[in-house]
Coordinates of C-alpha atoms and ligand atoms in Angstrom, one line a residue:
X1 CA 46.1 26.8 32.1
X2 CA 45.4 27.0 28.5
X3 CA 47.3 29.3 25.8
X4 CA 46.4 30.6 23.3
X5 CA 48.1 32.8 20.4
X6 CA 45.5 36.3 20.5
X7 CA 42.9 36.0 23.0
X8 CA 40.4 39.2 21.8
X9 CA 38.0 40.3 24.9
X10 CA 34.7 41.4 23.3
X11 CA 32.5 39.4 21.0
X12 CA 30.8 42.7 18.8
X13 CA 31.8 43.3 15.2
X14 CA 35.5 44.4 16.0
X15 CA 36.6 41.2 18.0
X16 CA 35.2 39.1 15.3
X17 CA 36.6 40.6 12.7
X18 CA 39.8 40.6 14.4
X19 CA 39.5 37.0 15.4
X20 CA 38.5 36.1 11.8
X21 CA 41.7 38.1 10.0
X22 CA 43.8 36.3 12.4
X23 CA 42.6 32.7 12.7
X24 CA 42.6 32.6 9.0
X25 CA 46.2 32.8 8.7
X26 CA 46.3 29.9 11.7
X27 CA 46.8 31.6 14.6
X28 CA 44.8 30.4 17.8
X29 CA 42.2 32.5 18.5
X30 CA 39.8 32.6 22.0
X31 CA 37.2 35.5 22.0
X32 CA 35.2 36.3 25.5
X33 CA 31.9 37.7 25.2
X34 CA 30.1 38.8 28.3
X35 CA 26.9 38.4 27.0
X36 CA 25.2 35.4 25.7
X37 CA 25.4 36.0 22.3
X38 CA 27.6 37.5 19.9
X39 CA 27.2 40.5 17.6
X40 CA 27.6 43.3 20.3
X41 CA 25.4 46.4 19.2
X42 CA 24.1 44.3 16.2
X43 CA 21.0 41.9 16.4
X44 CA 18.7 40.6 13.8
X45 CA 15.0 39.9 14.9
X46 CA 12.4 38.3 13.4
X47 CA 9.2 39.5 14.6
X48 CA 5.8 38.9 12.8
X49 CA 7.1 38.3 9.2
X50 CA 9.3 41.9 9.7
X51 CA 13.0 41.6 10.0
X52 CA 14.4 44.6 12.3
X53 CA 17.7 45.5 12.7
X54 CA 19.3 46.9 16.4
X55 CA 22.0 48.3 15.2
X56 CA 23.7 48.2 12.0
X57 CA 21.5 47.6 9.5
X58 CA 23.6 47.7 6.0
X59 CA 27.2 47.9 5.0
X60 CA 28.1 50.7 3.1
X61 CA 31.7 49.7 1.5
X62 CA 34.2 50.6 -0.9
X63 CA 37.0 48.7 0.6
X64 CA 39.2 45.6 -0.9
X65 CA 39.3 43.7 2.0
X66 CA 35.5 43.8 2.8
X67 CA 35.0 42.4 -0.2
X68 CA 37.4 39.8 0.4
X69 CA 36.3 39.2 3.8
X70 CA 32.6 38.3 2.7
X71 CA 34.2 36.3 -0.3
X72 CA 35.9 34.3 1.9
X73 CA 34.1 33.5 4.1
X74 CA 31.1 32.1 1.5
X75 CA 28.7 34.5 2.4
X76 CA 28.9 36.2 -0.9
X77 CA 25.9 34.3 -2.0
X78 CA 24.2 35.3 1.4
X79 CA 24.3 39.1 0.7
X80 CA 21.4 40.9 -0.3
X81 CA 22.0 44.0 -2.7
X82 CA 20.1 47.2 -2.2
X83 CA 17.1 47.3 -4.2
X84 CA 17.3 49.6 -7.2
X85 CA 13.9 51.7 -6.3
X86 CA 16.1 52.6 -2.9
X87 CA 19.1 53.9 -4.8
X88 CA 16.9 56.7 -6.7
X89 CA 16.6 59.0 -3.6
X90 CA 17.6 60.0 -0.6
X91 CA 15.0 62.6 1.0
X92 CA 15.7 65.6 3.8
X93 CA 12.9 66.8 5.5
X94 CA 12.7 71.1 4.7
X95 CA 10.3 73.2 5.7
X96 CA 8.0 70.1 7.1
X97 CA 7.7 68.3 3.8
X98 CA 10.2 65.6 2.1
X99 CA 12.8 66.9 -0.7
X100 CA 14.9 64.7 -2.6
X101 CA 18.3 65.3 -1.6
X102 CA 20.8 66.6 -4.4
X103 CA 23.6 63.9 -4.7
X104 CA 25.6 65.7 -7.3
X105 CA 27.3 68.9 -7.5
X106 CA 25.2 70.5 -10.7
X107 CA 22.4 69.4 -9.1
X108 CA 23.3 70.7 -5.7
X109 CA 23.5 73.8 -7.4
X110 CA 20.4 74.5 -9.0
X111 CA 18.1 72.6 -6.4
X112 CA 15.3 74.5 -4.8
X113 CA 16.6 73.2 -1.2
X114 CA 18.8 76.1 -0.9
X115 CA 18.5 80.3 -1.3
X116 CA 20.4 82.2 -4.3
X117 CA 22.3 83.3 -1.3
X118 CA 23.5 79.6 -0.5
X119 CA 24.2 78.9 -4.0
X120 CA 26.6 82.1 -4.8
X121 CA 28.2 80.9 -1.4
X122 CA 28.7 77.3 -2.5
X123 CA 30.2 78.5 -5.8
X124 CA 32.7 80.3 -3.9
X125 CA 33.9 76.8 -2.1
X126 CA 36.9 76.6 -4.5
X127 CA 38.3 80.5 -3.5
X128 CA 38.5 79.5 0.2
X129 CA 41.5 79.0 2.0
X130 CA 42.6 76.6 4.5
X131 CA 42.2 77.2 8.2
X132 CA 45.4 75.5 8.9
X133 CA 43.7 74.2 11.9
X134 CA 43.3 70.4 12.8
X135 CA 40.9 70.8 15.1
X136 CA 38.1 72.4 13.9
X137 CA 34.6 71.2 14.2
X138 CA 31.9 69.8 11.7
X139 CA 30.0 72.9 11.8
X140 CA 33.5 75.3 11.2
X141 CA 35.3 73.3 8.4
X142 CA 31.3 73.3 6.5
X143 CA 30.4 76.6 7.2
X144 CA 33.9 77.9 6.2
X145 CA 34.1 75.6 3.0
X146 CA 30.5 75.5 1.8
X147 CA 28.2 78.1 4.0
X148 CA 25.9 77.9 6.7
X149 CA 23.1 76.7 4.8
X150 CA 24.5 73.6 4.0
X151 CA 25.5 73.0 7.6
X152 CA 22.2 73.4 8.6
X153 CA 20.4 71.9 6.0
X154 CA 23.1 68.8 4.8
X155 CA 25.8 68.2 7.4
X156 CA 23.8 68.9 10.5
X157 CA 21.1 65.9 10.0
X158 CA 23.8 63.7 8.4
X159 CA 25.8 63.7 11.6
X160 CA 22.6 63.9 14.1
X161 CA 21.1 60.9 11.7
X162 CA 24.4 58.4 11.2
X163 CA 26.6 59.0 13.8
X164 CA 24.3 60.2 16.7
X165 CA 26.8 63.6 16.8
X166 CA 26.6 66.8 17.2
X167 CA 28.0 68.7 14.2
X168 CA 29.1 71.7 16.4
X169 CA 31.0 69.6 18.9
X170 CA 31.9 66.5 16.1
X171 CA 35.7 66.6 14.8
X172 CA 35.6 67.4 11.2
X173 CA 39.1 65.6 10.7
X174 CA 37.5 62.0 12.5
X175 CA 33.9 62.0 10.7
X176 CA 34.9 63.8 7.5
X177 CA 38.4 62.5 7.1
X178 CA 37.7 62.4 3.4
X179 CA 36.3 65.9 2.6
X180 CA 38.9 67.3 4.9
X181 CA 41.7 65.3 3.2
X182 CA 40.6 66.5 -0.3
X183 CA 41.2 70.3 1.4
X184 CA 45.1 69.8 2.3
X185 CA 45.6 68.0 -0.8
X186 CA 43.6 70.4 -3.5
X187 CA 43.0 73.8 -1.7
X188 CA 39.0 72.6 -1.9
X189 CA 36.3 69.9 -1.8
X190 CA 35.0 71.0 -5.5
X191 CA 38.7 71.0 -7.0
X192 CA 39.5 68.1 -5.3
X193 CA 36.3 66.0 -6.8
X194 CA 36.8 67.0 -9.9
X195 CA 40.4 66.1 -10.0
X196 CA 39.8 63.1 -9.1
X197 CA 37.1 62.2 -11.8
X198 CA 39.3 63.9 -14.2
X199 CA 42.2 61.5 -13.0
X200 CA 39.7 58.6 -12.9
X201 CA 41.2 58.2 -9.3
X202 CA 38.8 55.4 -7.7
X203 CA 39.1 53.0 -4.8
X204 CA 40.4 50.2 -4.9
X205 CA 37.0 48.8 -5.5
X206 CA 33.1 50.0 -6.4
X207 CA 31.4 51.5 -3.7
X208 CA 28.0 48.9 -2.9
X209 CA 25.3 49.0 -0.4
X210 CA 24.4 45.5 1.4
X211 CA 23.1 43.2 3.9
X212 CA 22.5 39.7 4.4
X213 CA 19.9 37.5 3.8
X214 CA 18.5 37.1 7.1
X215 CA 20.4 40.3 8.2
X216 CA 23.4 41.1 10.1
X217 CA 22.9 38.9 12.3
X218 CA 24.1 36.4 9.7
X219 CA 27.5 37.7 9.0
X220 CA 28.0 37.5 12.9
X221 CA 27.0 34.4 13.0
X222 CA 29.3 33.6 10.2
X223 CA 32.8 35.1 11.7
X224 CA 32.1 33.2 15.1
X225 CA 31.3 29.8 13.7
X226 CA 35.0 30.3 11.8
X227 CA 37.3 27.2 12.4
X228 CA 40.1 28.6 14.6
X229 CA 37.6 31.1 16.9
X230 CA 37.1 29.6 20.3
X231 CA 33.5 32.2 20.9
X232 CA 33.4 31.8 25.0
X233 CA 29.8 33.6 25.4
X234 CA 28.9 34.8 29.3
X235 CA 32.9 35.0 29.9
X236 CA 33.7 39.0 31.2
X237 CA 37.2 39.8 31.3
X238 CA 37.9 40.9 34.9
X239 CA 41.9 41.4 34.9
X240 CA 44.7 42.1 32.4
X241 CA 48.4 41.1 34.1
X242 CA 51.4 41.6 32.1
X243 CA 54.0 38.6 31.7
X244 CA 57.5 38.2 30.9
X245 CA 56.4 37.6 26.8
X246 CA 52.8 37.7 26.9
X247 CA 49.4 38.1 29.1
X248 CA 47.5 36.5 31.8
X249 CA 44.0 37.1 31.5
X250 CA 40.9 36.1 34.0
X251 CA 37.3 36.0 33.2
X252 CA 34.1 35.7 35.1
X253 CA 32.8 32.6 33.3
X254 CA 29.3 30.7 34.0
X255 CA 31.3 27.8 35.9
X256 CA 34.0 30.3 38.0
X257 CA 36.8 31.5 36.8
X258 CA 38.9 31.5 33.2
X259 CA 42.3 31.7 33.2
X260 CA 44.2 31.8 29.9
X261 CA 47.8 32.7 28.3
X262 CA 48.3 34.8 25.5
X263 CA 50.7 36.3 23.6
X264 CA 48.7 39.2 22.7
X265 CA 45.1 41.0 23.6
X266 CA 42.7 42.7 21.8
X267 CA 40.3 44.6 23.9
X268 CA 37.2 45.2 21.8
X269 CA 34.7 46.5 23.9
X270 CA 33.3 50.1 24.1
X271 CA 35.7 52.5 25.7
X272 CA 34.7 52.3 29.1
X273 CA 34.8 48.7 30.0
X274 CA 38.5 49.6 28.2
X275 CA 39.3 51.8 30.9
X276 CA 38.4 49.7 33.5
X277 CA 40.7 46.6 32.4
X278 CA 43.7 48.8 31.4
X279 CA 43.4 50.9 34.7
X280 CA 46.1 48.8 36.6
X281 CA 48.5 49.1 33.4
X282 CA 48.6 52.3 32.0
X283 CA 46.3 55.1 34.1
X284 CA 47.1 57.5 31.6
X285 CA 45.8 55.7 28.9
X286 CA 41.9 54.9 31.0
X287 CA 42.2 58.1 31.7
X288 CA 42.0 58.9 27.3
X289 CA 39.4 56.1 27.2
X290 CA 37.3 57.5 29.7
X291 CA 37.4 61.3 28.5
X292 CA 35.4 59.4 25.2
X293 CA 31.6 60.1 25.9
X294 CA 28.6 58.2 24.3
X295 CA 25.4 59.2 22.7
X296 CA 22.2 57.4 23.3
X297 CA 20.0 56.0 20.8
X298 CA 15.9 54.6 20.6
X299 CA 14.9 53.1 17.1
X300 CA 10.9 52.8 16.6
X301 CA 10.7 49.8 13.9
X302 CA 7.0 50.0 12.4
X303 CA 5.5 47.8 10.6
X304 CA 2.4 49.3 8.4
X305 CA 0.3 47.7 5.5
X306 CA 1.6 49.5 2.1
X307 CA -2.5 50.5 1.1
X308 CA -1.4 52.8 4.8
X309 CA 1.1 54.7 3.1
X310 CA 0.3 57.3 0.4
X311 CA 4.0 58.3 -0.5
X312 CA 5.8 56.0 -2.6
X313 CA 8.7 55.3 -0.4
X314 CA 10.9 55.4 -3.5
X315 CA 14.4 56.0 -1.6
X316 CA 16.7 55.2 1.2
X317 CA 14.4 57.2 3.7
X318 CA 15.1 60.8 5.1
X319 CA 17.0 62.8 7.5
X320 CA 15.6 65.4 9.7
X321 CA 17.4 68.9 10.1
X322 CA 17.4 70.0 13.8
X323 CA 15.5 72.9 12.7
X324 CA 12.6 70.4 11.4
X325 CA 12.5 68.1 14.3
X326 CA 13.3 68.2 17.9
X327 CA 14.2 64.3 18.7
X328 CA 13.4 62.2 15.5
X329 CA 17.1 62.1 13.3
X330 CA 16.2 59.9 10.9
X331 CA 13.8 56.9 9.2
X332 CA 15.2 54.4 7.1
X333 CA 12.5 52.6 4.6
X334 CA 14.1 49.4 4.9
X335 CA 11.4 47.3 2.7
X336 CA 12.4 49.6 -0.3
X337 CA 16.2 48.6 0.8
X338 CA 16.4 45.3 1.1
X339 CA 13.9 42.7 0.1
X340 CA 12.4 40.2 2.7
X341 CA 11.9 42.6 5.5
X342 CA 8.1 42.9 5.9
X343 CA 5.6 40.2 4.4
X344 CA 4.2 40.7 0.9
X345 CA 1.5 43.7 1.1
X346 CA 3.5 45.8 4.0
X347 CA 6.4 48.0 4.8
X348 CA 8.8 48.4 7.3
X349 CA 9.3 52.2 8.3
X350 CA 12.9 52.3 11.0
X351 CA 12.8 56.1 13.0
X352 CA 15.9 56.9 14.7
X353 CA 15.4 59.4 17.4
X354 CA 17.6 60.8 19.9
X355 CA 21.7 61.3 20.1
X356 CA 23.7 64.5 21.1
X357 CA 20.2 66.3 19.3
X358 CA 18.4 65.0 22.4
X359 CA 19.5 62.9 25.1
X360 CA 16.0 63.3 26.8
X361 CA 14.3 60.5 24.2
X362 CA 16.3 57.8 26.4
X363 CA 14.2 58.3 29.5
X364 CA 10.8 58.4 27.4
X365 CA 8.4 55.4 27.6
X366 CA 7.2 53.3 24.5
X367 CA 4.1 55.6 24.7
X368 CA 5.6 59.2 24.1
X369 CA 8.1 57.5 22.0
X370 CA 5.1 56.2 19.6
X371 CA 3.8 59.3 19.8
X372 CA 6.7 61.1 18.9
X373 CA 7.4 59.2 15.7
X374 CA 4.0 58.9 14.1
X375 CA 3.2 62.3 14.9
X376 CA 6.5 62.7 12.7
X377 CA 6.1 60.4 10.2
X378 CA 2.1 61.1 9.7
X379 CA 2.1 63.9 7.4
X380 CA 5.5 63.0 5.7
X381 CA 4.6 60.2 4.5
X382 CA 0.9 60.2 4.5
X383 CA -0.1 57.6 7.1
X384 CA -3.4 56.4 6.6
X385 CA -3.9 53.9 9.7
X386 CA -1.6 52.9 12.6
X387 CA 1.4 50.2 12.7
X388 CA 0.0 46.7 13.0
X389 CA 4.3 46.1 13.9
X390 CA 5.8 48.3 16.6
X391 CA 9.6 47.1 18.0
X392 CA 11.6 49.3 20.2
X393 CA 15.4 49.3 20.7
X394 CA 17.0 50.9 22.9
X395 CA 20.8 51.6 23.5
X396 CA 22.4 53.6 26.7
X397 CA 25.5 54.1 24.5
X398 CA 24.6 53.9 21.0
X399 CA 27.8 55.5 19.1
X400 CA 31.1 57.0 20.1
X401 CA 30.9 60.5 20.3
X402 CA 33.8 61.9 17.8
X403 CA 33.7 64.9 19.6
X404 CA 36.4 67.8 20.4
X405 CA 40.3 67.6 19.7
X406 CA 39.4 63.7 18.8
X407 CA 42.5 62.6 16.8
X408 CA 44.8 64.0 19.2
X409 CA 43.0 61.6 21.8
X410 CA 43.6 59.1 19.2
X411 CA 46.7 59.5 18.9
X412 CA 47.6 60.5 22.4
X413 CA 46.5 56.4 23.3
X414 CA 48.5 55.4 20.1
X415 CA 51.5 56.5 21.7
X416 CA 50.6 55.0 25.2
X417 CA 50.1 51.5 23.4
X418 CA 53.8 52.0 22.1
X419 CA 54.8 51.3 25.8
X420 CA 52.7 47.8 26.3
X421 CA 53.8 45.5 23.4
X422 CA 51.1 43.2 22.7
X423 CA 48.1 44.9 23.8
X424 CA 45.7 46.0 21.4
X425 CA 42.7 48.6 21.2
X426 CA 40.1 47.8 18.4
X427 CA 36.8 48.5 18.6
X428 CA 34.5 52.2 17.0
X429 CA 35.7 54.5 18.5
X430 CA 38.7 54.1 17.3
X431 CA 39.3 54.4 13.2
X432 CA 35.3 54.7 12.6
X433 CA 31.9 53.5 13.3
X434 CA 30.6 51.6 10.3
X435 CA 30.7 47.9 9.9
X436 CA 33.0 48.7 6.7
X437 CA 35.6 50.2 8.9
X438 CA 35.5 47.7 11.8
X439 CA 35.9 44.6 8.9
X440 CA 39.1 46.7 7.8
X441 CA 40.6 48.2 11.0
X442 CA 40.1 43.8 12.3
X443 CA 42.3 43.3 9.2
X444 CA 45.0 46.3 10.3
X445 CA 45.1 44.6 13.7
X446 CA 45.9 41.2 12.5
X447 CA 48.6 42.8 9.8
X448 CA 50.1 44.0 12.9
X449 CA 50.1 41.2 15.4
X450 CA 50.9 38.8 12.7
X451 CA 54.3 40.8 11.4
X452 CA 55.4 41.1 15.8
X453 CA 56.9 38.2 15.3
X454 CA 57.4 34.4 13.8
X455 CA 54.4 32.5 14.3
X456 CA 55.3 28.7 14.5
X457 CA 51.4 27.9 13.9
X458 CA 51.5 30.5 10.4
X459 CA 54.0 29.0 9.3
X460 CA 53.0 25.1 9.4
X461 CA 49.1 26.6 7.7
X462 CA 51.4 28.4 4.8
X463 CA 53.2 24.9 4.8
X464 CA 50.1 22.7 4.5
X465 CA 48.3 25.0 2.3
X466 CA 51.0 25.0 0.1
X467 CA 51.6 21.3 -0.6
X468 CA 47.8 20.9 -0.8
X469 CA 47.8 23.1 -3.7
X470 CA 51.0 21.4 -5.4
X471 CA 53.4 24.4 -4.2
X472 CA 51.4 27.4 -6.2
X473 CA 49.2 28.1 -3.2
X474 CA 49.5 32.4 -2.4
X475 CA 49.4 32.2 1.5
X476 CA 46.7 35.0 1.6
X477 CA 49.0 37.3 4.0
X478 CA 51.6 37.3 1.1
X479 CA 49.4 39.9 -0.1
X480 CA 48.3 42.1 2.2
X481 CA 50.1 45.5 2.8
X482 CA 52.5 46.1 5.7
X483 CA 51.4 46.7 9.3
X484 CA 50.4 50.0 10.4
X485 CA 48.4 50.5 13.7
Ligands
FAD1 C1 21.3 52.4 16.0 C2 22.5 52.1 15.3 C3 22.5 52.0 13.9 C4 23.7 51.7 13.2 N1 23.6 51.6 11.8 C5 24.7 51.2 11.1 C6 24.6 50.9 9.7 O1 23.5 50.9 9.1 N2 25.7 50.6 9.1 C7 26.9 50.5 9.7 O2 28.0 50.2 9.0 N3 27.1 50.7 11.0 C8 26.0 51.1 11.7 N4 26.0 51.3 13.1 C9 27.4 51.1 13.8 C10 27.8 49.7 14.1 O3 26.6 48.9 14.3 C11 28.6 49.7 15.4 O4 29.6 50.7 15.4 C12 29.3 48.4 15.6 O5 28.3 47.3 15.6 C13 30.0 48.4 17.0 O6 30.8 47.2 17.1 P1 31.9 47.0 18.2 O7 32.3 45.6 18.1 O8 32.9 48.0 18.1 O9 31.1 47.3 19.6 P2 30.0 46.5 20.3 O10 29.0 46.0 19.3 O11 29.5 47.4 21.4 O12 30.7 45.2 20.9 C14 31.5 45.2 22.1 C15 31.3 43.9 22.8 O13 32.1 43.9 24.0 C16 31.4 43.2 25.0 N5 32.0 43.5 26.3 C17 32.1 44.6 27.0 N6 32.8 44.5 28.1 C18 33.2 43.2 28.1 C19 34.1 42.5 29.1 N7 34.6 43.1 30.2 N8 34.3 41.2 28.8 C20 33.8 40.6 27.7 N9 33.0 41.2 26.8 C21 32.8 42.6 27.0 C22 30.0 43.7 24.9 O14 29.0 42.9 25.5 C23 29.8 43.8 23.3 O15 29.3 42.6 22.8 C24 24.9 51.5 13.9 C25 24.9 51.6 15.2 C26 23.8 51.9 16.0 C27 23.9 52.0 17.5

């Protein structure tokens, strides 16, 4: 039977991140993927000169180790920076027309997208106190801070349009951990923003929207080719036994079964097929997994000739208040993006419909769905002539709902994981969605595994690194910060 140091069940973003963190620093790494690819949720295509995107279609990041993460790993020179035409504007759809979107608090204030009424009430944001509650919704925590009109008009499509939620049900603390955090610390979201300019506070590094050349697909492709990842495609983890010091895990695998050792697991797949492999451990803890429901999610990818378009697609795209539109959230205009994604002469218009907003869209053929979005899309962007392109992508289970009392979920099945050492739980439903926060919760999960215990195999790479560099080599762990899961 063969051993191995971490064996990681689920190839998606979260494994391989995981698996890259840790084989880096030398420890041996097998990853099972049930399908026959990697990537999970996020696939590139290719289809008549347009480049679509399944899932994820850029990273959005202001963290350190991202950016250290796509340094080392060479693809630096791979990325593809947003355009500067798409960083202009960002539009919301009000009262069936396209607005641009205020991005910044003066102009917040005086924009037309919200009554006298609204404004007076935003102004007010600094005089309102806490709730002293942890569990309030999206739609409380906004509606208290800043008003119902920027609930409705702001927050509402922002949750519908990027994390499939439902801002009424959503938990502001899990989705809007930052707003909320700037509330305990300052008293308010204002005071706390303006501190922080005042202060010059920043992260740890500048915030930058990107992709790949190629897209996603690339940076999977990167993290499973690593040296130290042992990708098993087509292998589905069927059983989880605990051992004395370790695990024994079994696969369904193309030619029977895999058996392997490992001193620890990650189990990166979507909550559910978590439940189901830590049933026989922990019942409690499936139990938490399987209380985490799912949205649903159809993109429309169209491809149109840019003489088709009349509006100048000079922006990011729009989001769609529920009030505007029944099932279409969102449309990204990912040729203003990114270059490369349509051929010379066309764009490449992405429409995100359904979520919590309206499960219905996932039983709807390609038909209504066409419908649907250029009925949209016709008079908001003045569509001349109809898509030459048309994809559609599907997904059951799109996004983790972060709905209800969902960090005391969280940390309910933090403190189950206390009682079975060496079994980890990494994947988005668990410390975000984005590919931003997966890259950096892989790194948290390798921090911890990697300070359990001495690692014979760590410590011969810190050796052989360091004589190859004439003893000034800085094993890279050396500088990370300690463990916290
Ligand atoms: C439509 C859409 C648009 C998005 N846009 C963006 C965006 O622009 N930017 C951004 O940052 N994020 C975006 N996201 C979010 C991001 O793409 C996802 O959160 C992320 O890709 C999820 O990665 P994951 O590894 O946690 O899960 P998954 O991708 O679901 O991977 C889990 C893997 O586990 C495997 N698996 C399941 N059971 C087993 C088993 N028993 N044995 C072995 N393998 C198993 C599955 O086959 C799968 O490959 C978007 C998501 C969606 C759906």
């Amino acid at each position: 039977m063969d051993k191995v140091d971490v064996l990681i069940i689920g190839g998606g973003i979260s494994g391989l991140a995981s698996a890259w963190w840790l084989a880096r620093s030398g420890l041996s790494v097998e990853v099972w993927e049930t399908k026959k690819r990697p990537g999970g949720k996020i696939m590139s295509t290719l289809q008549d000169g347009y480049l679509t995107e399944r899932a994820a279609a850029m990273v959005l990041n202001f963290r350190p180790e991202v950016v250290e993460l796509v340094r080392e790993t060479g693809l630096e020179s791979a990325k593809t920076a947003r355009l500067p035409t798409a960083e202009a504007r960002r539009y919301l759809l009000h009262q069936g027309r396209l607005k641009a979107l205020p991005m910044r608090m003066g102009a917040m204030v005086a924009s037309p997208l919200w009554s006298l009424r609204g404004k007076l009430r935003l102004l007010a944001e600094p005089f309102i106190f806490s709730s002293g509650r942890a569990d309030e919704s999206v739609s409380e925590f906004i509606t208290r801070r800043l008003g119902h009109e920027i609930l409705e008009k702001a927050m509402e499509p922002f949750i519908a349009g990027t994390l499939a939620g439902d801002a009424n049900q959503a938990s502001a603390a899990a989705v809007l951990p930052r707003l909320v955090a700037l509330e305990q610390r300052y008293g308010s979201i204002g005071a706390g923003v303006l501190i922080n300019r005042i202060l010059r506070r920043r992260t740890a590094c500048t915030t930058e929207t990107f992709s790949f050349r190629g897209g996603m697909s690339t940076l999977v492709e990167t993290l499973s080719k690593t040296s130290g990842i042992n990708l098993r495609t087509g292998h589905t983890a069927e059983e989880l036994v605990r051992e004395q010091d370790g695990w024994l895990a079994t696969a369904s695998a193309p030619h029977g079964q895999r058996t392997v050792s490992a001193c620890h697991v990650i189990v990166a797949t979507p909550a559910p097929a978590a439940a189901a492999l830590v049933a026989s451990l922990d019942n409690e803890l499936a139990e938490l997994l399987r209380g985490i429901g799912y949205a649903g999610v159809t993109i429309v990818h169209a491809g149109i000739a840019r003489g088709a378009v009349g509006h100048p697609l000079d922006g990011t795209g729009f989001l769609a208040p529920k009030g505007e539109s029944a099932a279409l959230t969102g449309n990204l205009w990912m040729s203003t993006l990114f270059p490369d994604r349509a051929p010379p002469g066309k764009v490449l218009l992405t429409s995100y419909l359904g979520g919590a907003r309206a499960p219905q869209v996932a039983d709807w053929d390609d038909e209504r769905l066409m419908d649907e979005t250029l009925r949209t899309l016709r008079p908001l962007v003045d569509l001349k002539a109809d898509p030459e392109m048309v994809r559609i992508d599907r997904h059951q289970e799109a996004l983790p709902a972060y709905h209800g009392a969902y960090q005391a979920r969280m940390h309910a099945i933090t403190a189950r994981l206390q009682h079975i050492p060496g079994l980890h739980l990494e994947a988005n439903y668990r410390g975000g969605v984005s590919v931003r926060d997966r890259l950096a919760c892989g790194h948290v999960v390798a921090n911890h595994i990697l300070g359990a215990r001495q690692w014979p195999s760590v410590e011969r790479k810190r050796r052989e690194e360091t004589a190859n560099s004439g003893g000034k080599a800085v094993y890279p762990m050396d500088s990370m910060d300690p463990a916290t899961e």
